[in-house]
Coordinates of C-alpha atoms in Angstrom, one line a residue:
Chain Z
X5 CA -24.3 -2.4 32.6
X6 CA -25.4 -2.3 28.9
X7 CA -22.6 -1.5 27.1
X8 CA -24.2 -1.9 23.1
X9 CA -27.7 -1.9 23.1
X10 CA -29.5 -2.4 19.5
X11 CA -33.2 -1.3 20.2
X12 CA -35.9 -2.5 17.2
X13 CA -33.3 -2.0 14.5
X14 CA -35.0 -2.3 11.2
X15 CA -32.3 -2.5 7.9
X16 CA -34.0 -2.3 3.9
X17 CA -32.6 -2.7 1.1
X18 CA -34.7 -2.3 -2.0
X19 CA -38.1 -2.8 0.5
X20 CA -36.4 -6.2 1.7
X21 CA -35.4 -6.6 5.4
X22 CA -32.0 -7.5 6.1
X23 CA -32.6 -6.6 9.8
X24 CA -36.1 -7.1 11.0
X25 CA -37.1 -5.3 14.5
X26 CA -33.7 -6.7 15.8
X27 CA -32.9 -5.7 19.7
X28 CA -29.4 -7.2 21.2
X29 CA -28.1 -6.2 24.7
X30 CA -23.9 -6.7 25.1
X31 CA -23.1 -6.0 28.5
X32 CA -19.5 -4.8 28.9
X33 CA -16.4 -7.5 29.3
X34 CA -19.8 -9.6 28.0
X35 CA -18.5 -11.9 25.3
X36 CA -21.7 -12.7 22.4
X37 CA -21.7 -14.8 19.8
X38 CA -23.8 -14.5 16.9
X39 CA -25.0 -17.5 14.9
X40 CA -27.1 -18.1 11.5
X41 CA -26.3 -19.4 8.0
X42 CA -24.9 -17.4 5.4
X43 CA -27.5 -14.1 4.5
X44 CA -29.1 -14.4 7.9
X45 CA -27.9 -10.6 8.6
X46 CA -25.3 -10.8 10.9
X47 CA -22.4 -9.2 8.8
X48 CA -25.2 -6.1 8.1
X49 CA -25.6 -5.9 11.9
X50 CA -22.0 -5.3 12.2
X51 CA -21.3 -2.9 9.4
X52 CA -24.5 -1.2 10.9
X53 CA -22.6 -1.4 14.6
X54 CA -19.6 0.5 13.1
X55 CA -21.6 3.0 10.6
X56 CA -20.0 1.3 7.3
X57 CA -21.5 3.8 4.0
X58 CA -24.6 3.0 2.5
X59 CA -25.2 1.0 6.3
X60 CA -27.8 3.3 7.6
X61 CA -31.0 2.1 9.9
X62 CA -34.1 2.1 8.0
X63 CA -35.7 2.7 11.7
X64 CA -34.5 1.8 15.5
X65 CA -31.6 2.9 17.0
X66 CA -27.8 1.6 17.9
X67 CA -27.1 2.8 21.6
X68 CA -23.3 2.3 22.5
X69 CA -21.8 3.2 26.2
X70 CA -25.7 5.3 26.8
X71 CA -25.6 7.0 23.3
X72 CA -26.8 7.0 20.8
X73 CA -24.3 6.9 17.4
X74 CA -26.9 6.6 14.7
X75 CA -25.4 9.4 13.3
X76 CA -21.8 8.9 13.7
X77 CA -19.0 8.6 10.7
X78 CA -17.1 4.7 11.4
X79 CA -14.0 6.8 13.0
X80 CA -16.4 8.6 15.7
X81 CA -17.1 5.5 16.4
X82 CA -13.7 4.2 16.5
X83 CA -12.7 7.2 18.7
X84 CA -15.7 6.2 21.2
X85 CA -14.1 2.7 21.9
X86 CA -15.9 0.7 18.6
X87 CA -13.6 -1.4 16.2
X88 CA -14.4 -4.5 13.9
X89 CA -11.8 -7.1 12.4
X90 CA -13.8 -7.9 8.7
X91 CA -14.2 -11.2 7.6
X92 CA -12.3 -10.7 4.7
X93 CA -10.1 -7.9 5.5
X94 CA -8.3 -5.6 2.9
X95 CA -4.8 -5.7 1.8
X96 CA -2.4 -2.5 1.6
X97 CA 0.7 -1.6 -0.4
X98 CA 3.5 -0.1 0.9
X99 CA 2.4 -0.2 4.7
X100 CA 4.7 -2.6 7.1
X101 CA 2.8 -5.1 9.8
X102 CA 4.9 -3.2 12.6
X103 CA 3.3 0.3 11.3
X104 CA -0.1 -1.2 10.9
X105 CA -0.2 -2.2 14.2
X106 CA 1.0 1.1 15.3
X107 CA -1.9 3.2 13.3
X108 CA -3.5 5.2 16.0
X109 CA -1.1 4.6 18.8
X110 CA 2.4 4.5 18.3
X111 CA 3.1 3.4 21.6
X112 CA 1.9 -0.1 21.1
X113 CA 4.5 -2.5 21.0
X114 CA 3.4 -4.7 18.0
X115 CA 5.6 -7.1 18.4
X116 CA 3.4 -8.8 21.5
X117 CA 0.2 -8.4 19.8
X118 CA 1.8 -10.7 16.7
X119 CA 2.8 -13.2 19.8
X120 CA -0.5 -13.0 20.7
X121 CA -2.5 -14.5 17.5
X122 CA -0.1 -16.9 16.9
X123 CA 2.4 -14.9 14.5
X124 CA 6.4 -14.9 14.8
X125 CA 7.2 -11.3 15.5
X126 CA 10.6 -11.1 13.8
X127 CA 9.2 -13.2 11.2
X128 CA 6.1 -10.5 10.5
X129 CA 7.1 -7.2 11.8
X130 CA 8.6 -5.6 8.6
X131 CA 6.7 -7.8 5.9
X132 CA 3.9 -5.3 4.3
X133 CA 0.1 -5.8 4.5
X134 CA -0.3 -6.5 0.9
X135 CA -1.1 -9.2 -1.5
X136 CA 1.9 -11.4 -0.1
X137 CA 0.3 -12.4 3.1
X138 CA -2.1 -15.4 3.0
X139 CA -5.4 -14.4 3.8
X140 CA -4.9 -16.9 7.3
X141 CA -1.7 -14.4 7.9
X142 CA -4.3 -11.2 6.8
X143 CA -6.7 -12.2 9.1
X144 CA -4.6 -12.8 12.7
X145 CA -2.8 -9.6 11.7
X146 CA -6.5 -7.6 11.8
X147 CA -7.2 -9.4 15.0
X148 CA -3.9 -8.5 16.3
X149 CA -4.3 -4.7 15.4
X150 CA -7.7 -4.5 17.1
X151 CA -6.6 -5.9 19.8
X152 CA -4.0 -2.9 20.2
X153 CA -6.5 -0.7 19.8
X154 CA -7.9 -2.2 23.2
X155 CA -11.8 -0.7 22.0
X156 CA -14.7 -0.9 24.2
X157 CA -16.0 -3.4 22.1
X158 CA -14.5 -5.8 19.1
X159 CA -16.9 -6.8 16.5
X160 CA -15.4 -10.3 14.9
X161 CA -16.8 -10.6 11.8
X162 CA -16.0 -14.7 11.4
X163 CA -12.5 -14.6 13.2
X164 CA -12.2 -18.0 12.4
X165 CA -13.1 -18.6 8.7
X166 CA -9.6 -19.2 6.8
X167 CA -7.6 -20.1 9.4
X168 CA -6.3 -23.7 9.4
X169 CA -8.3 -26.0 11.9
X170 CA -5.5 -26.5 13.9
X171 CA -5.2 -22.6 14.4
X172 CA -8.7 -22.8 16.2
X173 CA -6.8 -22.3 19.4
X174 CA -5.1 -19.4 18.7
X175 CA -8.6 -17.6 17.7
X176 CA -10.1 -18.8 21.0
X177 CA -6.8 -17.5 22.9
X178 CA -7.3 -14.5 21.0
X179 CA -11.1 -13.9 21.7
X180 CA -10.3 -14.4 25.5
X181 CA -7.3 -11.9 25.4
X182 CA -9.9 -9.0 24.5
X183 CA -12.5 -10.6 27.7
X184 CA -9.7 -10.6 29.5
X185 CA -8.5 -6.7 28.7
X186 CA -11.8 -5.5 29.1
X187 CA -13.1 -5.1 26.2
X188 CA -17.1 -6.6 25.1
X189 CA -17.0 -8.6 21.8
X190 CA -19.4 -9.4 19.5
X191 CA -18.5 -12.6 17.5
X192 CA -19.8 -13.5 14.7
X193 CA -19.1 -17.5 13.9
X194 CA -20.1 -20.4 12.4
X195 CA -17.6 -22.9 14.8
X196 CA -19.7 -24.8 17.3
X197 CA -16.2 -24.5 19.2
X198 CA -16.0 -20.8 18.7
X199 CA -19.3 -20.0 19.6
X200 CA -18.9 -22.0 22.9
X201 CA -16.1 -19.6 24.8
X202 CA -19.1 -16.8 24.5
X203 CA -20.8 -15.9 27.7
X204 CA -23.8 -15.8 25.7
X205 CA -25.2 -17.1 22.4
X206 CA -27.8 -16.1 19.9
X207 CA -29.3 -17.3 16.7
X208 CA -30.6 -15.4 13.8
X209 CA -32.7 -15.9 11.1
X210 CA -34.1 -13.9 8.5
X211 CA -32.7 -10.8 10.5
X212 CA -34.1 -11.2 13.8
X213 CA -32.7 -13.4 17.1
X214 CA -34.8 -17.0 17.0
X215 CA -33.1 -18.1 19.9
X216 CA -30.7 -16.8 22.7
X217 CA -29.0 -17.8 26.1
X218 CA -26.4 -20.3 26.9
X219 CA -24.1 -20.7 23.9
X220 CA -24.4 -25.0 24.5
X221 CA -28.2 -24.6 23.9
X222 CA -28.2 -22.0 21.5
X223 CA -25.9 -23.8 19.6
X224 CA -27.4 -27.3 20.1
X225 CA -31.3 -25.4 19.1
X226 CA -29.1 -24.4 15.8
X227 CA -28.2 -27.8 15.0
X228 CA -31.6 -28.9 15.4
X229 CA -33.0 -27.8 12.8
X230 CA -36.0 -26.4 14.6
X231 CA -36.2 -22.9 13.4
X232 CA -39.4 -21.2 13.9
X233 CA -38.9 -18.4 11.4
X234 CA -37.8 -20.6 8.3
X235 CA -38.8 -24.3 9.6
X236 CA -35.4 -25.4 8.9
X237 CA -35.0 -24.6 5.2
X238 CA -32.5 -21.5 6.3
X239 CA -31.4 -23.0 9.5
X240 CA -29.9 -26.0 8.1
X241 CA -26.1 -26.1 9.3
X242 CA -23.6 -24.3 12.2
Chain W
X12 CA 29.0 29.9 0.2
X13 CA 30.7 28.3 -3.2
X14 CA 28.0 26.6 -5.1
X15 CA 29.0 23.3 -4.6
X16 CA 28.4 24.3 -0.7
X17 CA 24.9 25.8 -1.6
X18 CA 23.8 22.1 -3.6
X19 CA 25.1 20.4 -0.8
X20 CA 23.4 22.3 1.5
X21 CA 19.9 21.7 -0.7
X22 CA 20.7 18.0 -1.3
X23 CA 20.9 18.1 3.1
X24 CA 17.4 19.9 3.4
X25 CA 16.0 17.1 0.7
X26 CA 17.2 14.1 3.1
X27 CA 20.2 12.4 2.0
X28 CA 23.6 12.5 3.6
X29 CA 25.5 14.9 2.5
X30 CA 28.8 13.4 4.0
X31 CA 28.4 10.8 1.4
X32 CA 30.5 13.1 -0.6
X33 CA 33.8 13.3 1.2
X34 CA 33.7 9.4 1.8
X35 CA 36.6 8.8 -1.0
X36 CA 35.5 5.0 -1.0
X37 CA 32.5 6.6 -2.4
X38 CA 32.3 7.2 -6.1
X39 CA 30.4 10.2 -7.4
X40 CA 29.1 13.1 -9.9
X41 CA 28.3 16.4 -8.6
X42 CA 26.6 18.9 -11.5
X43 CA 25.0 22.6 -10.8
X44 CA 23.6 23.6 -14.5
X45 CA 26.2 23.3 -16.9
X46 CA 28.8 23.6 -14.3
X47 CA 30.5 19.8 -13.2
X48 CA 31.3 20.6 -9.3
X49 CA 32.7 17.6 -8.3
X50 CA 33.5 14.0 -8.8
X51 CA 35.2 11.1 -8.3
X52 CA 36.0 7.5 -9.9
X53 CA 37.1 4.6 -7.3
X54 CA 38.7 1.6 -8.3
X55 CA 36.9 -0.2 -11.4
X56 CA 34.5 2.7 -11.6
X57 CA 35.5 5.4 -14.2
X58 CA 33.7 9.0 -13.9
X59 CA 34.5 11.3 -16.6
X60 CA 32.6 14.7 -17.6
X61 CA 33.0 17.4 -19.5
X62 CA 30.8 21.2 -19.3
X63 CA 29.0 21.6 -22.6
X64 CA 27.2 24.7 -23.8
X65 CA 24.0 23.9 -22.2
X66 CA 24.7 21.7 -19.3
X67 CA 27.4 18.3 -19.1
X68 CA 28.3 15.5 -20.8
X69 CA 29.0 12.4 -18.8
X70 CA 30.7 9.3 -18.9
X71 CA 30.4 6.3 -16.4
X72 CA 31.7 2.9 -16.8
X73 CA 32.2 0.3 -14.6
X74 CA 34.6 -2.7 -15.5
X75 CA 34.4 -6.1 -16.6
X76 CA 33.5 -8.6 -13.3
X77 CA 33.6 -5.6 -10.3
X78 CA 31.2 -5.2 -8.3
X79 CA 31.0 -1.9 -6.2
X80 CA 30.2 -2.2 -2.9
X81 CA 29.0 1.5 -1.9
X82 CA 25.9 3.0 -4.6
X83 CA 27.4 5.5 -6.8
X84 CA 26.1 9.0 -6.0
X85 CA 24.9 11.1 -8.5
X86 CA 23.9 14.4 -7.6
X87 CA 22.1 17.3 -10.5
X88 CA 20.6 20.1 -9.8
X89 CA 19.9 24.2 -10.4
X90 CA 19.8 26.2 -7.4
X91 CA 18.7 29.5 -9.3
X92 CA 14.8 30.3 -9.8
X93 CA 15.9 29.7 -13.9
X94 CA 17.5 27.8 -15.7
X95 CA 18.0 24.9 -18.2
X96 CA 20.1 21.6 -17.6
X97 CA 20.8 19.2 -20.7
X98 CA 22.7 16.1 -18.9
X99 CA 24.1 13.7 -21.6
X100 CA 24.7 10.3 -19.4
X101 CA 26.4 7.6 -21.0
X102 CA 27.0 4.7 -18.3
X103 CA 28.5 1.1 -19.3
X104 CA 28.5 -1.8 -17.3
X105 CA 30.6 -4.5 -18.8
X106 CA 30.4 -8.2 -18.2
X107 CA 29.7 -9.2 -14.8
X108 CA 30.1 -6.4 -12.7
X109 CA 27.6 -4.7 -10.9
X110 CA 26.8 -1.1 -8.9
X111 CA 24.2 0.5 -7.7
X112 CA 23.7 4.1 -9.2
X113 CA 21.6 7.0 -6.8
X114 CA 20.8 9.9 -8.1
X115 CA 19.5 13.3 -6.6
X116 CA 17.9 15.8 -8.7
X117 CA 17.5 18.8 -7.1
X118 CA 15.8 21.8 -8.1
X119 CA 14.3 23.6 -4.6
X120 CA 13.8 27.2 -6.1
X121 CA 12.6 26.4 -9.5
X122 CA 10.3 29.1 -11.0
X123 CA 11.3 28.7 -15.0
X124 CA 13.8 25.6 -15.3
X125 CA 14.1 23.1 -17.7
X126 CA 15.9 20.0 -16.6
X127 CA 16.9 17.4 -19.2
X128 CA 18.4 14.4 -19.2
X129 CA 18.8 12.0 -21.8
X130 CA 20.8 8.6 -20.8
X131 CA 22.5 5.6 -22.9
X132 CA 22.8 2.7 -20.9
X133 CA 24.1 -0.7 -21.5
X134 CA 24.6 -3.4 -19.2
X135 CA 27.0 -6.3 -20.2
X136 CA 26.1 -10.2 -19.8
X137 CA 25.6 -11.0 -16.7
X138 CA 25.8 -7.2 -15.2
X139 CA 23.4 -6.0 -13.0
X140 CA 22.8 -2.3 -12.3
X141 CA 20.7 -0.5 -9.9
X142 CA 19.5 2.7 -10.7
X143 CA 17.2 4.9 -8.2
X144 CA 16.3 8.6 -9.0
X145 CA 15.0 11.0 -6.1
X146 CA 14.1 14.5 -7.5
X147 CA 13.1 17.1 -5.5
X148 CA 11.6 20.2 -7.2
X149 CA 10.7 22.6 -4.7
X150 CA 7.2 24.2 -3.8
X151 CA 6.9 26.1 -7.2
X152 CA 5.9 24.2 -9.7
X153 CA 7.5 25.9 -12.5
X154 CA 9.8 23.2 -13.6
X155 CA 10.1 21.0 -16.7
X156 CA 11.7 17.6 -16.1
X157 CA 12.3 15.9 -19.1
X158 CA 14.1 12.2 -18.4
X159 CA 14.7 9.9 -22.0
X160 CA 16.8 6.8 -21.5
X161 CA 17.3 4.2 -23.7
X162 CA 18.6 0.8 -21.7
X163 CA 20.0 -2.4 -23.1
X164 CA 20.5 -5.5 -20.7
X165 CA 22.5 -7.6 -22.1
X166 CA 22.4 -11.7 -21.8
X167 CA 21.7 -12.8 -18.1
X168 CA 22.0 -9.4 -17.4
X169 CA 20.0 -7.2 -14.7
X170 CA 18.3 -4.0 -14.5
X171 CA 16.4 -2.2 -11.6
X172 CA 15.5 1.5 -11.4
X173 CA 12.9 3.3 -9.6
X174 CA 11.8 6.7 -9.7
X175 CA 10.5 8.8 -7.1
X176 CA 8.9 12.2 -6.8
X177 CA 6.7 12.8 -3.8
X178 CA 7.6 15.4 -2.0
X179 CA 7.0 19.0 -3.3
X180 CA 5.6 20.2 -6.8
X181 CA 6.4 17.7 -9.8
X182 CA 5.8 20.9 -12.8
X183 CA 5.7 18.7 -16.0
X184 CA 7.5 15.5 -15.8
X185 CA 7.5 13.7 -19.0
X186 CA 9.7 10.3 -18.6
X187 CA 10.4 8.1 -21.8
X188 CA 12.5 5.8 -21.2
X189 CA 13.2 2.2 -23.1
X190 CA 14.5 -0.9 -21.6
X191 CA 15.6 -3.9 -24.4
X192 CA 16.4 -7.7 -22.2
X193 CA 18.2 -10.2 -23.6
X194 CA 18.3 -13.9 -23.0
X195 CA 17.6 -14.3 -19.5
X196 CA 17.4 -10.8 -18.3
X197 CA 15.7 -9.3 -16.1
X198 CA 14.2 -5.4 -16.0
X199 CA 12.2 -3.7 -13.5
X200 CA 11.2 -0.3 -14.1
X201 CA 9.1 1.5 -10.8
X202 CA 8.1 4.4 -11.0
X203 CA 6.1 6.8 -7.9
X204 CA 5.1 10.4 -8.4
X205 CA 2.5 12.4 -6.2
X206 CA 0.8 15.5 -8.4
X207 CA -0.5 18.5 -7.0
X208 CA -2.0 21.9 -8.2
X209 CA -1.4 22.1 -12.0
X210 CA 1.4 19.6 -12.0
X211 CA 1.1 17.5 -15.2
X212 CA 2.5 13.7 -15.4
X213 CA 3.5 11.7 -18.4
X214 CA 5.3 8.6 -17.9
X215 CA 5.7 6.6 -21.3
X216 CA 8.2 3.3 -20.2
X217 CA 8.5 0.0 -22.3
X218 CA 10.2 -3.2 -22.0
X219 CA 11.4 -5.2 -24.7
X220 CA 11.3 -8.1 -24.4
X221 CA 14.1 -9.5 -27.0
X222 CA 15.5 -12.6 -25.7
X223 CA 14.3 -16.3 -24.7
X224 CA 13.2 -16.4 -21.0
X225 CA 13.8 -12.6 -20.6
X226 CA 11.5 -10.8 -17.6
X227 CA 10.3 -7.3 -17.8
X228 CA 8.2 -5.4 -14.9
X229 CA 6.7 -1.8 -15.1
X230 CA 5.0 -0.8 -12.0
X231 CA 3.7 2.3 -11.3
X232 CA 2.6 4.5 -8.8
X233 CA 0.6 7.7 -9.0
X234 CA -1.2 9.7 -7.1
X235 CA -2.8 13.5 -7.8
X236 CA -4.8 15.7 -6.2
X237 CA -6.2 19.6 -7.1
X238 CA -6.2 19.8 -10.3
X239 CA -3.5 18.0 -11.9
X240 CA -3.3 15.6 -14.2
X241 CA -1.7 12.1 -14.8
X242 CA -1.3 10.4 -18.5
X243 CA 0.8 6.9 -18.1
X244 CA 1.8 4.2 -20.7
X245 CA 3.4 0.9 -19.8
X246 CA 4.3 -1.0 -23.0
X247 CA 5.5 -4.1 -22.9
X248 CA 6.5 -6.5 -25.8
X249 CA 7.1 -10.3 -25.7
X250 CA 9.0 -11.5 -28.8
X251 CA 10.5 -14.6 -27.5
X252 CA 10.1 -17.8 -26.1
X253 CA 9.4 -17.7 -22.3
X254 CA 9.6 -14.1 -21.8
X255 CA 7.4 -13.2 -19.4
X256 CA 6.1 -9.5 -19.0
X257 CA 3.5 -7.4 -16.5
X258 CA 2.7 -3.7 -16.8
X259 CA 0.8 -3.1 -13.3
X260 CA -0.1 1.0 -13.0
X261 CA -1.8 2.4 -10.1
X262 CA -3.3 5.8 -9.7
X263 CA -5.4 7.4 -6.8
X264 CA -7.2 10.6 -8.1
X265 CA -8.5 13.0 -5.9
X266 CA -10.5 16.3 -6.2
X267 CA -10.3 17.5 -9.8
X268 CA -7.4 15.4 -10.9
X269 CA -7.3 13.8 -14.3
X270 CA -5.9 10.5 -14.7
X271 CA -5.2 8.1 -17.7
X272 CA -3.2 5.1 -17.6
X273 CA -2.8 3.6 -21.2
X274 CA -1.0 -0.5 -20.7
X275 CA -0.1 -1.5 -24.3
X276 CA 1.0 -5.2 -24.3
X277 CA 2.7 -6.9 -27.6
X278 CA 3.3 -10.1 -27.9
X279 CA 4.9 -11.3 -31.2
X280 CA 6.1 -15.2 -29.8
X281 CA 3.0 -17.6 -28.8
X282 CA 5.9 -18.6 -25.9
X283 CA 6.1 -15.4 -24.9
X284 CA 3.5 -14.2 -22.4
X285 CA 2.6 -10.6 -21.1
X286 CA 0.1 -9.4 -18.7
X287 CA -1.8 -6.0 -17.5
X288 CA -3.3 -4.7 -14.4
X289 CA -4.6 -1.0 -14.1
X290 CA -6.4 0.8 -11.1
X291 CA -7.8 4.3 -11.6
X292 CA -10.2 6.1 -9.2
X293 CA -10.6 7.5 -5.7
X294 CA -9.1 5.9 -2.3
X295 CA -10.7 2.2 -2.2
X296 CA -13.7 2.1 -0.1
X297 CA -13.0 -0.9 1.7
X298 CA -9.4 0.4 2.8
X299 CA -11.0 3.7 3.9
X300 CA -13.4 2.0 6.0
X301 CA -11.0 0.1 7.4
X302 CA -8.7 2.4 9.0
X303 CA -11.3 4.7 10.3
X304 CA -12.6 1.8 11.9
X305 CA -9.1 2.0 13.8
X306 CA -9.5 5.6 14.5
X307 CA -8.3 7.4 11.9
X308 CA -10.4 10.6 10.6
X309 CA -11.0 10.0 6.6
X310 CA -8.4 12.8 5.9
X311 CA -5.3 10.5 8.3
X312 CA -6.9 7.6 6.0
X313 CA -6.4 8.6 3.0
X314 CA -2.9 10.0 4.0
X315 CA -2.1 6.5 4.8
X316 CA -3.3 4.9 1.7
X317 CA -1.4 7.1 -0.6
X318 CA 2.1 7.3 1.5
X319 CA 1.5 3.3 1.1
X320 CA 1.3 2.9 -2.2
X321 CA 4.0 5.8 -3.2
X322 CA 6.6 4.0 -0.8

């Protein structure tokens, strides 16, 4: 069962299409990863996804658990079981790790979800979200407080990008923790390696899907160079 | 119920503990209008006060090398609906010793009051003093807090004070105070106030920075909503080599609120170097976004955002 379903989802700005007739099926527990270069449309789809301000469809609809949210603010969407980590998420003063985690449910017990992206509890608990943290740290601290918000789906807006190669790991563990509660997720990568835990894979170009299926071949199509949208000039690199 | 019963009873019903009081390893300063309650000097802290026409006169000093283990409670308040304080502080820290002042200011009934405090501090080489100030001013708004201190760190020396007023009606607050750091010292002035209604702000505070390699931070943190209005000034001057200074002001403005922040940096040594950093406007959009993408209506959001940044 379909548990996001993006039906002919057309996105302008300034008579340009960021999104262009783009449909997407996410079954639920589904694991998707979305692939493209850089201005390809894939952060707009998920800003669209959640109901981000000034993110509203030019036409089509966005259908999540049989309904349809077009018209929902980001936190009815929240409340429905929708959350998204941003790729470059923002810092707060004055708010501790150990309350951030806690947010909406203050029976979490943040000190697991920091074990589980790779983060020293006692080392992070009382440290503040704020300019102190690398943006590494900043990252696998949204990641963990998604994660104990244990939504219906997780939108990863580039989990991986500023976290040290060696880290990849803990993203992957991380991704398959969410599968593994439940929850659908919608990755957005770049990482070959990333891309290849997904159950499935597309690619998207000029804001539409040029290829989907098995992550290997979508990512191994990517690499190729054999866009039909762009003829390679867009497509050039993973 | 004495008065000093009745301001300890206030000072309970604003947070703190008010057994803090009868601890005798505890030094303190107990004042209700012009009237000097209580208080108590410990060894190597002196406390001396005298009544004065309009409010009290009071003397601190803490001696050369000792260092106080428990903060120094101070406690000032008027319990009546009017009324006017003038507090005359005069606190010394000489050479190397150190303490950590609190202070309560309470004023939960205040209709017409005037509260006044005007401080002379001076912190021997290699002193360090910390000095927080909690008012509370009840939900009234017609109070008139008007807090002037003028501050010299001495060589080495150390200075840390924070201000905070977030709970309740501010009235008119008008802070001035002055902070001069000689070679090597340090001074960190924060200050967080949340406006409602009417309230008006003004917070003027400067560092001087006098000697070689002296540090100086003003930090702010403002919030107002309704229709009240916020004017802040951070000044900082860097006349000498290696001082380093930054003025960082905050402000969140909601619904007809009026904010102004005004950073004035000085610099009178080419070795000396001073930077600025101001944020006026609404609740960041990207923070907003954020938590309501964990759930939170925009109301909880912005709840969040400003308890942040006035913690």
């Amino acid at each position: 069962m379909s548990i996001l379903e993006i039906n002919n989802l057309t996105f302008e700005v300034n008579n340009k299409k960021i999104l262009d007739d783009f449909s997407l099926k996410l079954e639920s527990s589904e694991i998707h990863a979305l692939l493209g270069t850089n201005g390809t449309g894939k952060s707009t789809l998920a800003y669209l996804i959640m109901g981000c301000e000034g993110y509203k469809p030019t036409s089509g609809e966005v259908v999540f658990d049989s309904r349809v949210i077009n018209d929902l603010k980001i936190h009815e969407r929240a409340q429905l079981g929708i959350s998204m980590a941003w790729q470059e998420p923002v810092r707060f003063e004055g708010i501790s790790v150990k309350n951030y985690l806690a947010l909406k449910n203050k029976e979490v017990n943040p000190s697991s979800y920091l074990e589980l992206v790779g983060l020293h509890s006692e080392l992070y608990l009382n440290r503040m979200v704020d300019k102190s943290l690398s943006g590494g740290e900043r990252k696998r601290i949204e990641l963990a407080s998604i994660l104990a918000l244990n939504p219906k789906l997780a939108i990863l807006d580039e989990p991986d990008s500023g976290i040290d190669m060696l880290s990849t790991q803990d993203i992957i563990n991380v991704i398959n923790v969410f599968k593994k509660n439940g929850s659908s997720v919608l990755l957005i990568t770049h990482r070959e390696e990333i891309a290849l835990i997904a159950d499935r894979a597309s690619q998207m170009c000029y804001g539409r899907i040029i290829c989907s299926g098995e992550p290997q071949k979508v990512a191994e199509y990517y690499k190729s160079r054999k866009c039909l949208v762009c003829d390679g000039e867009v497509c050039l690199y993973v | 119920m004495s008065e000093l019963e009745e301001l300890m009873k206030a000072f309970g019903e604003a947070g703190p503990d008010k057994g803090i009081f009868a601890n005798k390893e505890i030094a303190h300063l107990v004042a209700s209008g012009h009237k000097v309650l209580s208080m108590r000097g410990i060894d190597g802290l002196e406390v001396s006060a005298k009544e004065t026409l309009t409010g009290i006169s009071a003397q601190v000093t803490v001696k050369e090398g000792v260092k106080i283990k428990n903060p120094v409670h101070m406690c000032f308040g008027i319990l009546h609906k009017k009324g006017t304080q003038k507090i005359k502080m005069d606190v010394r820290l000489e050479r190397n010793a150190s303490a950590h002042f609190i202070a309560h200011c309470i004023f939960p009934k205040a209709e017409k009051v005037k509260h006044i405090m005007d401080a002379v501090v001076e912190i021997g080489e290699g002193a360090e003093m910390r000095y927080s100030e909690t008012h509370y001013h009840g939900f009234y708004g017609g109070i008139e807090v008007i807090p002037k201190a003028v501050v010299k760190v001495g060589k080495n020396g150390r200075y840390f004070t924070d201000f905070t007023l977030t709970s309740g009606r501010v009235g008119k607050l008008e802070i001035d105070y002055t902070v001069d750091a000689g070679e090597n010292a340090v001074a960190e002035l924060i200050a967080r106030v949340f406006g409602h209604a009417n309230d008006e702000i003004k917070i003027k505070e400067k560092v001087v920075l006098s000697g070689e390699n002296s540090k100086g931070l003003i930090k702010t943190r403002v919030a107002i909503e309704d229709e009240a209005t916020a004017e802040i000034t951070g000044i900082t001057e860097g006349n000498a080599a290696g001082a380093r200074g930054h003025v960082d002001c905050m402000e969140i403005v909601k619904d007809k609120a009026v904010a102004k922040a005004i950073p004035i940096v000085n610099v009178t040594n080419s070795l000396a170097k001073v930077t600025h950093e101001a944020a006026i406007g609404s609740v960041d959009k990207r923070q907003l976004e954020t938590l309501m993408a964990h759930g939170l209506t925009p109301e909880e959001a912005v709840d969040v955002i400003v308890k942040g940044i006035l913690r």
